[in-house]
C-alpha atoms as a printed R data frame, in Angstrom:
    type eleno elety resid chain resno       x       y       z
1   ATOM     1    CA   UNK     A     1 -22.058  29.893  76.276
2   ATOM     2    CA   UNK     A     2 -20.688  27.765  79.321
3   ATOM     3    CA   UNK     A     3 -22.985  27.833  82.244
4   ATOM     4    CA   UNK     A     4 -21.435  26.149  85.449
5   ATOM     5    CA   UNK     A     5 -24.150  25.161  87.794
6   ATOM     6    CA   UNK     A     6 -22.044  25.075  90.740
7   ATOM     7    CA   UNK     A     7 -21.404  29.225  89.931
8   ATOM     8    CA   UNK     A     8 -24.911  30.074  89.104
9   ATOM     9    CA   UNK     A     9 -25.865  31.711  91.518
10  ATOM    10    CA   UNK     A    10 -22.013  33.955  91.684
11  ATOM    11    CA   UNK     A    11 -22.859  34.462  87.105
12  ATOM    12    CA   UNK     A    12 -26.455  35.541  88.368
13  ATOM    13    CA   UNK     A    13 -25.611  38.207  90.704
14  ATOM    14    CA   UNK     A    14 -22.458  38.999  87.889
15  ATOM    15    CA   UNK     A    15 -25.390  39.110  85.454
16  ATOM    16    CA   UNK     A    16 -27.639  41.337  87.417
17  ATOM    17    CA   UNK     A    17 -25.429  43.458  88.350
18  ATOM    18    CA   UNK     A    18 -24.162  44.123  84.662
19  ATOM    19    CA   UNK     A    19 -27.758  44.285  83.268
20  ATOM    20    CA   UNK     A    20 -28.346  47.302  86.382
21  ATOM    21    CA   UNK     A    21 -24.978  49.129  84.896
22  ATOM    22    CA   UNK     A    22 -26.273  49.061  81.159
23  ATOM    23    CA   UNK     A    23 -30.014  47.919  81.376
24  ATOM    24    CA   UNK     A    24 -30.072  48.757  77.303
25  ATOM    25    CA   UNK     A    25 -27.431  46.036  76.607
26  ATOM    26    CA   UNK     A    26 -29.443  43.389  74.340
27  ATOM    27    CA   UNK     A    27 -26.685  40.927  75.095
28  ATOM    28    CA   UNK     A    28 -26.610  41.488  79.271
29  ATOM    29    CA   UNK     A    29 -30.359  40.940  78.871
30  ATOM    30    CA   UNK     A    30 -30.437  37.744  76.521
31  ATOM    31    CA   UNK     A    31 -27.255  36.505  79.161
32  ATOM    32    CA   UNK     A    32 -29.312  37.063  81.883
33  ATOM    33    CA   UNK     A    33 -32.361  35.328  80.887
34  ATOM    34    CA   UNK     A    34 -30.454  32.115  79.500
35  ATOM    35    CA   UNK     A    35 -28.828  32.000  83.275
36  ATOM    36    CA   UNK     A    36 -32.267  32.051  84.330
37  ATOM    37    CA   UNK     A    37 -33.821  29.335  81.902
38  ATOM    38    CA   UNK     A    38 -30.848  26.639  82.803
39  ATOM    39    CA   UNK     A    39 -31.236  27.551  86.276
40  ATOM    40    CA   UNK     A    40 -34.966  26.620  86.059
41  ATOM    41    CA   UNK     A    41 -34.453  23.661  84.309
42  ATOM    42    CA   UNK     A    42 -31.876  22.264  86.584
43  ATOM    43    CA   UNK     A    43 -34.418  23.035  89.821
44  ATOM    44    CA   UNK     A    44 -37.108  21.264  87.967
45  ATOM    45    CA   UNK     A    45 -35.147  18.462  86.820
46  ATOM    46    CA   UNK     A    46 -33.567  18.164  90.651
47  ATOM    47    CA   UNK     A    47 -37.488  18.403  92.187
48  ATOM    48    CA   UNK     A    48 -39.003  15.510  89.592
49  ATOM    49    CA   UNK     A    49 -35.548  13.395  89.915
50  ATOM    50    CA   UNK     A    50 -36.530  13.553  94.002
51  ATOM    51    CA   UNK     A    51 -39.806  12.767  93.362
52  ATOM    52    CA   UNK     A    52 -38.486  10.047  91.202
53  ATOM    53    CA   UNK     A    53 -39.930  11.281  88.329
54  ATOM    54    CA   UNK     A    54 -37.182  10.511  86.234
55  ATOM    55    CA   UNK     A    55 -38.386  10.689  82.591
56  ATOM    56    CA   UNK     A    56 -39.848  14.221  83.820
57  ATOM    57    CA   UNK     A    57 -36.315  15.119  84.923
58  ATOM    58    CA   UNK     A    58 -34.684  14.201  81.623
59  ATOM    59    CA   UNK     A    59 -36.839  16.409  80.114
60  ATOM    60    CA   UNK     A    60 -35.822  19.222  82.162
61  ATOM    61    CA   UNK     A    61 -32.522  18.714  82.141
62  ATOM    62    CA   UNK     A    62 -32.768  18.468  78.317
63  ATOM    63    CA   UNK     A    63 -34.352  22.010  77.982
64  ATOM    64    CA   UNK     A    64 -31.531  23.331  79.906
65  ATOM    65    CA   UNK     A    65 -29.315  21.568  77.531
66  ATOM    66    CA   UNK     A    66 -31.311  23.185  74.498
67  ATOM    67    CA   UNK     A    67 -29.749  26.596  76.080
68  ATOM    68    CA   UNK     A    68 -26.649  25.454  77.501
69  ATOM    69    CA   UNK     A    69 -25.376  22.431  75.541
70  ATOM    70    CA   UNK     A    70 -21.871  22.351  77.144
71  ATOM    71    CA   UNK     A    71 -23.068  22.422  80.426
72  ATOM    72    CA   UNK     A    72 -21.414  18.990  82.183
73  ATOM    73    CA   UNK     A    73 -23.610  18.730  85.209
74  ATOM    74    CA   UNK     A    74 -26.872  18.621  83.435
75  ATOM    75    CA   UNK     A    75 -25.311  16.062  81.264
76  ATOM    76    CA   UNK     A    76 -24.353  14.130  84.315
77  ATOM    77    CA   UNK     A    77 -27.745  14.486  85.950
78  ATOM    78    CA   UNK     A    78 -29.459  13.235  82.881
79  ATOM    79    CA   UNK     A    79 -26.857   9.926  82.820
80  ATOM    80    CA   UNK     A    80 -28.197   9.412  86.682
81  ATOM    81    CA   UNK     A    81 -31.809   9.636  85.524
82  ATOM    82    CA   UNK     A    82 -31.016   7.132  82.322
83  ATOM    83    CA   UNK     A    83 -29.416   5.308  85.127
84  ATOM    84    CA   UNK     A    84 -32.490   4.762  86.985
85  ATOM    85    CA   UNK     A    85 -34.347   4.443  84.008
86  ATOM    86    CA   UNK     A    86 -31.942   1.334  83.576
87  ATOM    87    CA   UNK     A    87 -31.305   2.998  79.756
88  ATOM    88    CA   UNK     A    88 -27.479   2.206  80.862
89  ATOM    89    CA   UNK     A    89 -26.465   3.214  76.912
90  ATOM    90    CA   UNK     A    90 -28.293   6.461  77.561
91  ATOM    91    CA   UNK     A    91 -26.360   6.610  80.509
92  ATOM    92    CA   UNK     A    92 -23.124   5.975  79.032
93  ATOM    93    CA   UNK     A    93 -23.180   8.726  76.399
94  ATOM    94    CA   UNK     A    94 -24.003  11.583  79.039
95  ATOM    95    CA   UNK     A    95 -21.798  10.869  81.216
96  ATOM    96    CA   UNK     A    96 -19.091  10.800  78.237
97  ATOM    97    CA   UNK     A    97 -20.451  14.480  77.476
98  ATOM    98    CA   UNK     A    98 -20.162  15.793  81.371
99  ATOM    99    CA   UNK     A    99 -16.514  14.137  80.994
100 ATOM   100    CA   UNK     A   100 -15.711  15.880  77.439
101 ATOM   101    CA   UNK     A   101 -16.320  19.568  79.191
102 ATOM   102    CA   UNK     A   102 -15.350  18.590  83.031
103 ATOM   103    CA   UNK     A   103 -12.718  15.770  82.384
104 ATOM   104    CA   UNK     A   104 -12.315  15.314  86.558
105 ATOM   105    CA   UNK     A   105 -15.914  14.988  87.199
106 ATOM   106    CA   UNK     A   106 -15.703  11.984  89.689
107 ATOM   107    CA   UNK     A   107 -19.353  11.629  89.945
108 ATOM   108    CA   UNK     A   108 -19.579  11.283  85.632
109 ATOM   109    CA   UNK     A   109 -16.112   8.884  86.048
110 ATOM   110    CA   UNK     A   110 -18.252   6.659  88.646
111 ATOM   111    CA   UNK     A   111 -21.388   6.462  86.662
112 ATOM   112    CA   UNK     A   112 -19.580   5.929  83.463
113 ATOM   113    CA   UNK     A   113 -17.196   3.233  84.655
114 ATOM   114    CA   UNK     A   114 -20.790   1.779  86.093
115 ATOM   115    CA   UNK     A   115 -22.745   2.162  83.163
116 ATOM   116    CA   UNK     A   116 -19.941   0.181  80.745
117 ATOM   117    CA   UNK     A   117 -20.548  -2.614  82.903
118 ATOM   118    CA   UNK     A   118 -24.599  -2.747  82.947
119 ATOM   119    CA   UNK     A   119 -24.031  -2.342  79.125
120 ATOM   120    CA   UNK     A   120 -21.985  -4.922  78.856
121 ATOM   121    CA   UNK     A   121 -24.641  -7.609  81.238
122 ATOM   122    CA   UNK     A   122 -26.965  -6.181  78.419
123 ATOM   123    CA   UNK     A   123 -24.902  -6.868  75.347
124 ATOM   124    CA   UNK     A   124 -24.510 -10.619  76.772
125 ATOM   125    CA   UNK     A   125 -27.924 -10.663  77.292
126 ATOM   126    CA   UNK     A   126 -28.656  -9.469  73.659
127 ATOM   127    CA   UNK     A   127 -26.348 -11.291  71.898
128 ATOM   128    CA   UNK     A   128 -27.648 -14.578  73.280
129 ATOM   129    CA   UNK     A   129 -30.567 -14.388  72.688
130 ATOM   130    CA   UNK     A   130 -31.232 -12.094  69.299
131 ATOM   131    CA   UNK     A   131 -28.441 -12.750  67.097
132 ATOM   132    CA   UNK     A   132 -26.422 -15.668  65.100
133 ATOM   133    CA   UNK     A   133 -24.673 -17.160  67.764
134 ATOM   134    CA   UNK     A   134 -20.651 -17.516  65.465
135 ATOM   135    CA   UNK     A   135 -20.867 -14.107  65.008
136 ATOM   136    CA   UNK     A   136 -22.686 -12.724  68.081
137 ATOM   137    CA   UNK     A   137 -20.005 -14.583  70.204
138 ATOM   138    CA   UNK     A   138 -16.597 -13.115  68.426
139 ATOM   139    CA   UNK     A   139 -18.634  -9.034  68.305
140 ATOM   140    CA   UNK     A   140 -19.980  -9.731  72.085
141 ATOM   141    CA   UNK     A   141 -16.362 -11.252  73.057
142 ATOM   142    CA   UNK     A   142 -14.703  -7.709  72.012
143 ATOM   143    CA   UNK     A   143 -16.883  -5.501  73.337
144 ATOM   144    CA   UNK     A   144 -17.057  -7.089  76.507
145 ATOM   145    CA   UNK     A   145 -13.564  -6.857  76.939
146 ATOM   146    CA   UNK     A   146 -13.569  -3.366  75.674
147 ATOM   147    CA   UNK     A   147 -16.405  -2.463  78.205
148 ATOM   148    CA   UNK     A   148 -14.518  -4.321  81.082
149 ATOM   149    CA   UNK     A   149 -10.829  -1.829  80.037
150 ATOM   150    CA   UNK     A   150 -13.010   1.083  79.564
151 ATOM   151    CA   UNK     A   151 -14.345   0.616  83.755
152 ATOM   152    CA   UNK     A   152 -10.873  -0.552  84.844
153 ATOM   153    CA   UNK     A   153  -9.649   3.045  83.699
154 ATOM   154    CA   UNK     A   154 -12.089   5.050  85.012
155 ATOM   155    CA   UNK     A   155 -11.917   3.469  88.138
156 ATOM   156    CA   UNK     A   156  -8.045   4.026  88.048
157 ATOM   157    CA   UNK     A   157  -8.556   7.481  87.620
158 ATOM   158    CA   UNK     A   158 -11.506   7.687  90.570
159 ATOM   159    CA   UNK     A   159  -9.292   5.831  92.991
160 ATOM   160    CA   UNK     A   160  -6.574   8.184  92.463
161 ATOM   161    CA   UNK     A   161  -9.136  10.981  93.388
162 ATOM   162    CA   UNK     A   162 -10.403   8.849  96.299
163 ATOM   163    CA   UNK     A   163  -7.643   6.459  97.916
164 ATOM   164    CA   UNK     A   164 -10.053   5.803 100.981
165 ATOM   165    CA   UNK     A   165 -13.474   5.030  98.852
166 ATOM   166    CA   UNK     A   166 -14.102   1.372  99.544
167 ATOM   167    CA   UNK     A   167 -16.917   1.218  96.892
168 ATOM   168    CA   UNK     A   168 -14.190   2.587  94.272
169 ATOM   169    CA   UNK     A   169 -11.887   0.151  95.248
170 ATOM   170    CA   UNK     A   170 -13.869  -2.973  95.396
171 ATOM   171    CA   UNK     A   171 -15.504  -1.721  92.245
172 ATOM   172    CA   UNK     A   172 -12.046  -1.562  90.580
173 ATOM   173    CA   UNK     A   173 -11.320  -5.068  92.137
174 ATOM   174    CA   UNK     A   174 -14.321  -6.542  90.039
175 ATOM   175    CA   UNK     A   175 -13.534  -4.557  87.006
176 ATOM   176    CA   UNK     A   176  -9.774  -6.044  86.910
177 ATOM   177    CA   UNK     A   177 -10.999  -9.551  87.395
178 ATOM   178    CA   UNK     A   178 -13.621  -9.572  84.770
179 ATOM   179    CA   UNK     A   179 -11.071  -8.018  82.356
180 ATOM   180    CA   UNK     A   180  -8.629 -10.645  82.931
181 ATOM   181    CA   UNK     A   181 -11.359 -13.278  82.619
182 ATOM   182    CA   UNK     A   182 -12.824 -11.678  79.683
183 ATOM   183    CA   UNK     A   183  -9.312 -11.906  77.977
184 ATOM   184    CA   UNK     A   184  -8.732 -14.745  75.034
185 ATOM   185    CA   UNK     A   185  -7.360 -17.605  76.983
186 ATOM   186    CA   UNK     A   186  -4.470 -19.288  75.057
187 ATOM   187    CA   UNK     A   187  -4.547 -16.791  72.065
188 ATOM   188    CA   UNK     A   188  -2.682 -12.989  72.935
189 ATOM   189    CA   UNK     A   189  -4.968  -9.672  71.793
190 ATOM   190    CA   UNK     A   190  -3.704  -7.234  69.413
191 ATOM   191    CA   UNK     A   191  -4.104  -3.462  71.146
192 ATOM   192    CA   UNK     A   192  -3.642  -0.266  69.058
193 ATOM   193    CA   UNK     A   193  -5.903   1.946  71.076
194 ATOM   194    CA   UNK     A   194  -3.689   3.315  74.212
195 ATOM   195    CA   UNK     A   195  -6.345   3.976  76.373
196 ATOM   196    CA   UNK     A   196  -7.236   0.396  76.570
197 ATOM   197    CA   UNK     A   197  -3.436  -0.714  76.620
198 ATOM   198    CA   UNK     A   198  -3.182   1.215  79.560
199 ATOM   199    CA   UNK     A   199  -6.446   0.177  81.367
200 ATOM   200    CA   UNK     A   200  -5.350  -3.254  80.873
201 ATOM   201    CA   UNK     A   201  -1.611  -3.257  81.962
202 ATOM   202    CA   UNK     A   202  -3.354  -1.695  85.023
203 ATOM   203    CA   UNK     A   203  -5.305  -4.598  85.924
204 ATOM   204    CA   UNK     A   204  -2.532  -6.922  86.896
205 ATOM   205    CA   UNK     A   205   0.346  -8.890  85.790
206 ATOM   206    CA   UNK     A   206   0.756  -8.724  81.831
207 ATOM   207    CA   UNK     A   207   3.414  -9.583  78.820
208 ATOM   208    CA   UNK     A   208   3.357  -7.019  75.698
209 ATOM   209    CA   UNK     A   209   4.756  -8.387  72.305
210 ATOM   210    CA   UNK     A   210   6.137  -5.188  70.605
211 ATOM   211    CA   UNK     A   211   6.708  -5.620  67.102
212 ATOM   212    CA   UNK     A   212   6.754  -4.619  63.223
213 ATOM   213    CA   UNK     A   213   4.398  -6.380  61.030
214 ATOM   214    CA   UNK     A   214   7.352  -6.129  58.716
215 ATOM   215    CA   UNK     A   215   9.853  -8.183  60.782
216 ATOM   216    CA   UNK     A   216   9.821 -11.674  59.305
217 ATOM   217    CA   UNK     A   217   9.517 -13.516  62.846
218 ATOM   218    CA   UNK     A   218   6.741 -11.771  63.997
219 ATOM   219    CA   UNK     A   219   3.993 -14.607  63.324
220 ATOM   220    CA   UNK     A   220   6.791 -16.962  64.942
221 ATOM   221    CA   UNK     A   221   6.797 -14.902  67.969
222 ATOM   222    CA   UNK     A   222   3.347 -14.589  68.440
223 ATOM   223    CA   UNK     A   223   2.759 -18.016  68.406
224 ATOM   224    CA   UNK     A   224   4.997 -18.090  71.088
225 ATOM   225    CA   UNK     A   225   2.888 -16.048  72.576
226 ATOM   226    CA   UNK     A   226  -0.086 -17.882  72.104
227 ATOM   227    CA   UNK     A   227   1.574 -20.654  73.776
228 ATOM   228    CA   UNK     A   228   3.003 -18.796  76.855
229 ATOM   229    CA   UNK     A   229  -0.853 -17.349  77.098
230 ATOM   230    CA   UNK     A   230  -2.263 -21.117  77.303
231 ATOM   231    CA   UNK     A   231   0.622 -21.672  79.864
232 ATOM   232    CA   UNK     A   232   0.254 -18.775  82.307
233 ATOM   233    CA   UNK     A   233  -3.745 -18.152  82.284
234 ATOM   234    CA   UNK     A   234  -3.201 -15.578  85.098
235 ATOM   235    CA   UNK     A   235  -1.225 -13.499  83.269
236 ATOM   236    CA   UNK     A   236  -1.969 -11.020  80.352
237 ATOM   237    CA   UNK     A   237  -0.973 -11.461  77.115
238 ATOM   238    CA   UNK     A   238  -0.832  -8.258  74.523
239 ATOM   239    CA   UNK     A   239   0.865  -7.548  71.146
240 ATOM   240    CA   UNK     A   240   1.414  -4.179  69.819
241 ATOM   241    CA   UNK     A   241   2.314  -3.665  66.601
242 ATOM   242    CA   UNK     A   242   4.772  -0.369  66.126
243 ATOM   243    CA   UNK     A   243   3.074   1.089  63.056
244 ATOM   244    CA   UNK     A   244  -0.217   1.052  64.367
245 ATOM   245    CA   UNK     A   245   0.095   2.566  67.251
246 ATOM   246    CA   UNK     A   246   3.082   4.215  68.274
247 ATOM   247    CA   UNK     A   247   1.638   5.654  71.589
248 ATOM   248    CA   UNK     A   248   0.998   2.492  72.910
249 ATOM   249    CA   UNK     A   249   4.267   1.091  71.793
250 ATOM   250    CA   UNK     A   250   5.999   3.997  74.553
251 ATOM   251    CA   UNK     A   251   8.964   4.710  72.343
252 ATOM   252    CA   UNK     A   252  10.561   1.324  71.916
253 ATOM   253    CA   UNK     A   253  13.059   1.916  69.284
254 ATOM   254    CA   UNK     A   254  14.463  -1.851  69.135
255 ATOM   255    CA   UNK     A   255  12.260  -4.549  68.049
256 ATOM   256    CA   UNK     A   256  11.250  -7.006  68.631
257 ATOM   257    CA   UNK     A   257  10.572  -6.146  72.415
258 ATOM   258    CA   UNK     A   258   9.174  -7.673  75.155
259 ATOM   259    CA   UNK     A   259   8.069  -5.812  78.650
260 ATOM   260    CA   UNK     A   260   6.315  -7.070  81.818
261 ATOM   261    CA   UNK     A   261   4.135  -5.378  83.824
262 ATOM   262    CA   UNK     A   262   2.437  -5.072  86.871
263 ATOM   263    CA   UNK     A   263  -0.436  -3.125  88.528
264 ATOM   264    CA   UNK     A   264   0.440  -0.696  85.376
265 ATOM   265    CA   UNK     A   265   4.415  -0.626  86.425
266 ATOM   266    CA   UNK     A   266   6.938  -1.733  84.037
267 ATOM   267    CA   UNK     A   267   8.794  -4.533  85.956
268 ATOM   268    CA   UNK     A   268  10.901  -5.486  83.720
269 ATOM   269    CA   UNK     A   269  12.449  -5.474  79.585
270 ATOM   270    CA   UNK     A   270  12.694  -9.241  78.204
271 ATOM   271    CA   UNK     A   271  14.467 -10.795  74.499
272 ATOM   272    CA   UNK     A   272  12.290 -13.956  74.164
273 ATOM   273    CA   UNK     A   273  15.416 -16.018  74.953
274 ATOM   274    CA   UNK     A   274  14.876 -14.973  78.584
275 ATOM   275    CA   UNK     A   275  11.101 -14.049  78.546
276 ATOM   276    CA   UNK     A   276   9.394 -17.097  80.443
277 ATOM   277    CA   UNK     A   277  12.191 -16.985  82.859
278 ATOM   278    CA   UNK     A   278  11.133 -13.180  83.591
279 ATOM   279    CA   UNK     A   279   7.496 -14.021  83.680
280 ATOM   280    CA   UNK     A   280   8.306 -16.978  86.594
281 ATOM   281    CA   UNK     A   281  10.282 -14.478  88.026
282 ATOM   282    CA   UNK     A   282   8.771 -11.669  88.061
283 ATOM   283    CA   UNK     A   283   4.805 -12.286  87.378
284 ATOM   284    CA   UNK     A   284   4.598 -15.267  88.725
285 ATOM   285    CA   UNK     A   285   6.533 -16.045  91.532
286 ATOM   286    CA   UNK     A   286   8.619 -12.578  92.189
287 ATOM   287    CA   UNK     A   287  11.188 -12.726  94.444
């Protein structure tokens, strides 16, 4: 059972009215009351999260949950309560529920792109101070990347939505900058999840190394790419290799492969005999 909040009071009346019809039907009657259990909960939840009551209104949101567990606004009112709770992990995994059952939700896009970031502050902030510092640096270094392409796509998405939102845009701003300072300077990433490919050719100017693992230059041509990385610190540097991901690698059928990007555009298809004079030329300094 799927219980839209923003219909509840149209399934109600739908309810009522079918219960009045056939006032014997068992499963009218359980319907009816299970409307009227998540419709409590929500109004409870909504009068202790004014109140700012907000363990109180996770509660209730929870026990409307307990009846209606697909139900993406409650999930999205709980992430604003773990939000103000400052339990920004909390926060993160509702607002990936309300998204799995409403994937356009903008208000669930907003406080999950914001919620990535205030977990990543905290994973710096942990890692720090809590754990061995070789190996807290290289786990913090990838998640905090992976946090910063996570927000850059959902505020992609939510400034498609809302072109005008200054708050979206600005937010988006940040998001693209930290990703691009987050990125291994001098040494290029290896992507196979598409998703983040995508967030990150979004945030700017970037270089993707398509390749096989097979083809016997490939560690040649990545430290080439380590090299052009160190060179041109404001650009992007990504490999994909073929066989791991062949989403990301957008039906490339020759290889090796190099394409240039910008703002999430292709701007252009490179050999590496011509690739740094397509980066000046079309990253760097376009015409």
């Amino acid at each position: 059972m799927i219980i839209n909040i923003y219909r509840f009071a149209a399934a109600v009346t739908a309810i009522e009215k079918a219960a009045q019809i056939d006032n014997q039907n068992d499963e009218v009657t359980d319907e009816l009351e299970n409307i009227r259990l998540v419709v409590e909960a929500h109004k409870h939840g909504d009068e202790h999260f004014c109140s700012e009551r907000y363990e109180q209104a996770c509660t209730s949101y929870g026990e409307g949950l307990w009846v209606d567990p697909s139900n993406p606004v409650l999930y999205y009112n709980r992430a604003a309560c773990w939000s103000k709770l400052g339990e920004w992990e909390k926060s993160l995994a509702d607002s990936n529920r309300a998204l799995l059952y409403w994937p356009q939700y903008a208000k669930a896009l907003h406080l999950r792109a914001a919620s990535n970031i205030k977990v990543r502050y905290k994973l710096v902030h942990f890692t720090y101070f809590f754990l061995d510092k070789i190996i807290n640096l290289i786990v913090c270094d990838a998640l905090q990347l992976k946090r910063w392409a996570d927000a850059v796509r959902d505020y992609e998405i939510l400034r498609q939505e809302l072109p005008r939102d200054r708050e979206v845009a600005a937010n988006l701003s940040h998001a693209r900058v930290e990703l691009r300072r987050e990125a291994p300077e001098g040494k290029v990433e290896l992507v196979s999840d598409v998703e983040k490919f995508q967030a990150v050719i979004a945030s700017g100017e970037s270089v993707v190394y398509f390749n096989e693992l097979t083809n016997p230059e490939y560690a040649w041509m990545s430290s080439v790419m380590d090299t052009l990385s160190a060179k041109y610190p404001s650009v992007i540097f990504l490999k994909v290799v073929v066989e791991q991901s062949r989403a990301a690698a957008e039906n490339i059928t020759t290889l090796p492969r190099f394409r240039l990007y910008k703002d999430g555009s292709r701007v252009g298809t490179a050999t590496l005999d011509v690739l740094e004079i397509m980066i000046k030329d079309n990253l760097i300094d376009p015409i």
